[in-house]
Short mmCIF file of C-alpha atoms in Angstrom, two decimals:
data_model
loop_
_atom_site.label_atom_id
_atom_site.label_comp_id
_atom_site.label_asym_id
_atom_site.label_seq_id
_atom_site.Cartn_x
_atom_site.Cartn_y
_atom_site.Cartn_z
CA MET A 1 12.06 32.34 44.33
CA LYS A 2 12.43 31.56 40.64
CA LEU A 3 15.74 30.46 39.26
CA ASP A 4 17.25 33.05 36.94
CA ILE A 5 16.98 30.74 33.95
CA GLU A 6 13.21 30.65 34.36
CA ASN A 7 13.06 34.37 33.58
CA TYR A 8 14.13 33.42 30.07
CA LEU A 9 11.07 31.21 29.64
CA ASP A 10 8.44 33.70 30.81
CA SER A 11 5.78 35.31 28.68
CA SER A 12 5.58 39.08 29.00
CA GLU A 13 4.08 42.15 27.37
CA TYR A 14 6.54 42.27 24.48
CA ILE A 15 7.74 38.66 24.42
CA ASP A 16 4.22 37.27 24.48
CA CYS A 17 5.02 33.62 23.92
CA ASP A 18 1.62 32.62 25.28
CA HIS A 19 -0.21 34.44 22.46
CA PRO A 20 -2.21 31.80 20.52
CA LEU A 21 -0.67 32.67 17.17
CA VAL A 22 2.87 32.65 18.56
CA ALA A 23 2.28 29.34 20.32
CA ALA A 24 0.81 27.82 17.16
CA LYS A 25 3.72 28.96 14.99
CA ALA A 26 6.19 27.68 17.59
CA ALA A 27 4.55 24.25 17.56
CA GLU A 28 4.54 24.22 13.77
CA LEU A 29 8.26 25.04 13.62
CA ALA A 30 9.11 22.36 16.19
CA GLU A 31 7.27 19.60 14.34
CA GLY A 32 9.62 16.76 13.44
CA CYS A 33 12.59 18.19 15.33
CA ASP A 34 14.45 15.85 17.67
CA SER A 35 16.51 18.31 19.73
CA ASP A 36 16.48 21.81 21.18
CA GLU A 37 19.21 22.73 18.69
CA ALA A 38 17.08 21.65 15.73
CA ILE A 39 14.09 23.62 17.02
CA ALA A 40 16.20 26.71 17.67
CA LYS A 41 17.70 26.57 14.19
CA ARG A 42 14.28 26.31 12.57
CA CYS A 43 12.89 29.19 14.65
CA PHE A 44 15.95 31.32 13.88
CA GLU A 45 15.76 30.72 10.14
CA PHE A 46 12.03 31.46 10.09
CA VAL A 47 12.48 34.85 11.78
CA ARG A 48 15.59 35.67 9.76
CA ASP A 49 14.11 34.77 6.38
CA ALA A 50 10.31 35.03 6.59
CA ILE A 51 9.99 38.21 8.67
CA LYS A 52 11.03 41.29 6.69
CA HIS A 53 13.40 43.78 8.26
CA SER A 54 11.44 47.03 8.49
CA TRP A 55 14.14 49.31 7.13
CA ASP A 56 15.44 46.95 4.44
CA TYR A 57 11.94 46.75 2.96
CA ARG A 58 10.64 50.17 4.15
CA GLN A 59 7.65 48.26 5.48
CA ASN A 60 5.15 49.53 8.03
CA PRO A 61 3.67 49.24 10.58
CA VAL A 62 6.34 49.62 13.25
CA THR A 63 6.06 46.50 15.42
CA CYS A 64 7.28 45.73 18.91
CA LYS A 65 5.32 42.85 20.46
CA ALA A 66 6.33 39.41 19.26
CA SER A 67 2.76 38.64 18.21
CA ASP A 68 2.53 41.84 16.16
CA VAL A 69 5.79 41.01 14.40
CA LEU A 70 4.34 37.63 13.47
CA ILE A 71 0.97 39.04 12.39
CA HIS A 72 2.42 41.80 10.19
CA GLY A 73 5.49 39.89 9.02
CA THR A 74 7.88 42.78 9.62
CA GLY A 75 10.03 44.33 12.32
CA TYR A 76 13.24 46.11 13.10
CA CYS A 77 16.05 43.93 14.47
CA TYR A 78 14.83 44.53 18.03
CA ALA A 79 11.29 43.42 17.24
CA LYS A 80 12.48 40.40 15.27
CA GLY A 81 14.48 39.45 18.37
CA HIS A 82 11.32 39.70 20.47
CA LEU A 83 9.60 37.24 18.13
CA LEU A 84 12.51 34.82 18.08
CA ALA A 85 12.69 34.86 21.87
CA ALA A 86 8.93 34.21 22.05
CA LEU A 87 9.03 31.30 19.61
CA LEU A 88 11.90 29.69 21.51
CA ARG A 89 10.26 30.20 24.90
CA ALA A 90 7.00 28.77 23.60
CA ASN A 91 9.01 25.63 22.82
CA GLY A 92 10.51 25.52 26.31
CA ILE A 93 13.93 26.80 25.22
CA PRO A 94 15.41 29.64 27.32
CA ALA A 95 16.04 32.73 25.23
CA GLY A 96 17.16 36.27 25.96
CA LEU A 97 17.98 39.54 24.27
CA CYS A 98 21.44 40.94 23.57
CA TYR A 99 22.62 44.22 22.14
CA GLN A 100 25.52 45.67 20.23
CA ARG A 101 26.35 49.31 19.72
CA LEU A 102 27.15 49.92 16.05
CA THR A 103 27.62 52.78 13.66
CA VAL A 104 24.43 53.55 11.79
CA GLN A 105 26.22 53.67 8.44
CA ASN A 106 29.78 52.81 7.42
CA ASP A 107 32.40 53.31 10.15
CA SER A 108 31.65 56.72 11.62
CA PRO A 109 29.10 58.31 14.00
CA PRO A 110 26.21 58.33 14.74
CA TYR A 111 25.77 55.10 16.69
CA CYS A 112 22.74 52.98 17.55
CA LEU A 113 21.86 49.81 19.36
CA HIS A 114 21.46 46.62 17.37
CA GLY A 115 19.32 43.82 18.76
CA LEU A 116 20.07 40.12 18.67
CA ASN A 117 19.37 37.01 20.75
CA ALA A 118 21.00 34.45 22.95
CA VAL A 119 19.52 30.96 23.17
CA TYR A 120 20.40 28.41 25.82
CA LEU A 121 21.23 25.07 24.19
CA GLU A 122 21.73 21.95 26.27
CA LYS A 123 24.90 21.00 24.40
CA HIS A 124 26.51 24.43 24.11
CA GLY A 125 25.12 26.75 26.80
CA TRP A 126 24.33 30.32 25.80
CA TYR A 127 24.74 30.93 22.08
CA ARG A 128 24.15 34.26 20.30
CA VAL A 129 22.30 34.52 17.00
CA ASP A 130 21.25 37.45 14.82
CA ALA A 131 17.95 37.11 12.98
CA ARG A 132 17.83 40.64 11.54
CA GLY A 133 17.77 39.25 8.00
CA ASN A 134 20.50 38.60 5.47
CA LYS A 135 21.26 40.79 2.46
CA PRO A 136 24.35 41.54 0.36
CA GLY A 137 27.20 41.97 2.82
CA VAL A 138 25.23 40.47 5.74
CA ALA A 139 25.26 36.71 6.30
CA ALA A 140 24.19 35.59 9.77
CA GLU A 141 23.90 31.86 10.35
CA PHE A 142 23.03 29.30 13.03
CA CYS A 143 26.10 27.08 13.47
CA PRO A 144 26.81 26.46 17.18
CA PRO A 145 29.14 26.72 18.91
CA ILE A 146 30.57 29.18 16.37
CA GLU A 147 28.89 32.59 16.27
CA LYS A 148 28.12 34.04 12.88
CA LEU A 149 26.46 37.38 13.54
CA ALA A 150 25.36 40.01 11.06
CA PHE A 151 27.88 42.69 11.96
CA PRO A 152 31.47 42.64 13.26
CA ILE A 153 32.77 45.28 15.64
CA ILE A 154 34.87 47.62 13.47
CA ASP A 155 34.99 50.94 15.34
CA ALA A 156 36.56 51.88 18.67
CA LEU A 157 33.25 53.16 20.03
CA GLU A 158 31.24 50.16 18.89
CA LYS A 159 30.54 47.59 21.60
CA ASP A 160 29.47 44.01 22.17
CA PHE A 161 27.44 44.26 25.37
CA PRO A 162 27.87 41.05 27.41
CA GLN A 163 24.46 41.06 29.11
CA ILE A 164 21.76 38.58 28.17
CA LEU A 165 18.50 40.22 29.20
CA PRO A 166 15.14 38.53 29.71
CA GLU A 167 13.27 41.69 28.66
CA PRO A 168 13.85 44.47 26.11
CA LEU A 169 15.64 47.65 27.12
CA PRO A 170 13.26 50.56 27.88
CA VAL A 171 15.03 52.75 25.30
CA VAL A 172 14.22 50.15 22.63
CA ILE A 173 10.57 49.91 23.65
CA GLU A 174 10.32 53.69 23.59
CA ALA A 175 11.66 53.91 20.03
CA LEU A 176 9.32 51.19 18.74
CA THR A 177 6.20 52.53 20.43
CA GLN A 178 6.69 56.30 20.23
CA TYR A 179 7.29 56.53 16.47
CA LYS A 180 4.68 55.46 13.94
CA THR A 181 6.66 54.90 10.72
CA VAL A 182 9.86 53.06 9.88
CA GLU A 183 11.34 56.36 8.70
CA GLU A 184 10.67 58.01 12.06
CA VAL A 185 12.27 55.09 13.89
CA PHE A 186 15.33 55.25 11.62
CA GLU A 187 15.75 58.93 12.38
CA ASN A 188 15.52 58.19 16.12
CA LEU A 189 17.25 54.83 16.56
CA PRO A 190 17.93 53.96 20.21
CA ASP A 191 21.49 54.28 21.47
CA ALA A 192 23.34 53.58 24.72
CA GLU A 193 27.00 53.73 25.66
CA VAL A 194 26.44 51.37 28.59
CA ILE A 195 23.67 48.97 29.57
CA THR A 196 22.48 49.18 33.14
CA VAL A 197 20.16 46.45 34.38
CA PRO A 198 17.72 47.64 37.09
CA PRO A 199 18.21 45.03 39.86
CA LYS A 200 14.53 44.81 40.80
CA ARG A 201 13.24 44.70 37.26
CA LEU A 202 15.59 42.56 35.20
CA SER A 203 17.99 39.80 36.04
CA SER A 204 20.65 38.99 33.51
CA PHE A 205 23.35 36.55 32.62
CA THR A 206 26.67 37.96 31.48
CA MET A 207 28.64 36.41 28.69
CA THR A 208 32.41 36.23 29.10
CA PRO A 209 34.90 36.63 26.22
CA LYS A 210 35.24 32.85 25.90
CA ASP A 211 31.49 32.61 25.28
CA TYR A 212 31.94 34.60 22.07
CA LEU A 213 34.30 32.00 20.57
#
């Protein structure tokens, strides 16, 4: 039976780290790095800065698979997280997916899920990063062990979900595969008040409050 951590190194349909283009980009990003932390930082900054956030740039097509995000150079936060996880896994670094529940705009309903990543670093353990892309008012960075995510929790119904999942949530996959334009996705952003992990389909680590410090 595989150790749980190995699930965060696997290639899969949407985190296709064994795709030739993903593997090649991962090797390119790792060149000259002397630690898992250095590789993770370079992968994070590539996805954050070089891959355009679909809604920020109103850029199609809607992507979901890590390889498609890389090929088209665009993705919603969820899809960018799939690519970051794939690049890290291709370099032998365990990586998972995390979610927040945030207001879509300002500090009032409606709400939607926001996708980010957790990477397992030898020196620090699980560390969350947000590669959605910086812009005025959003400044996510890679500076372990301190988290610097894109969005703080500001509303009573917003949530930081503690699960670190090896695979995307079905509701996220549905949104990114059912709708064909970035506008359609924005009008139908995935939401969840709780995250339930099917025991036979996904294993997960759970972050504790101290892990967020």
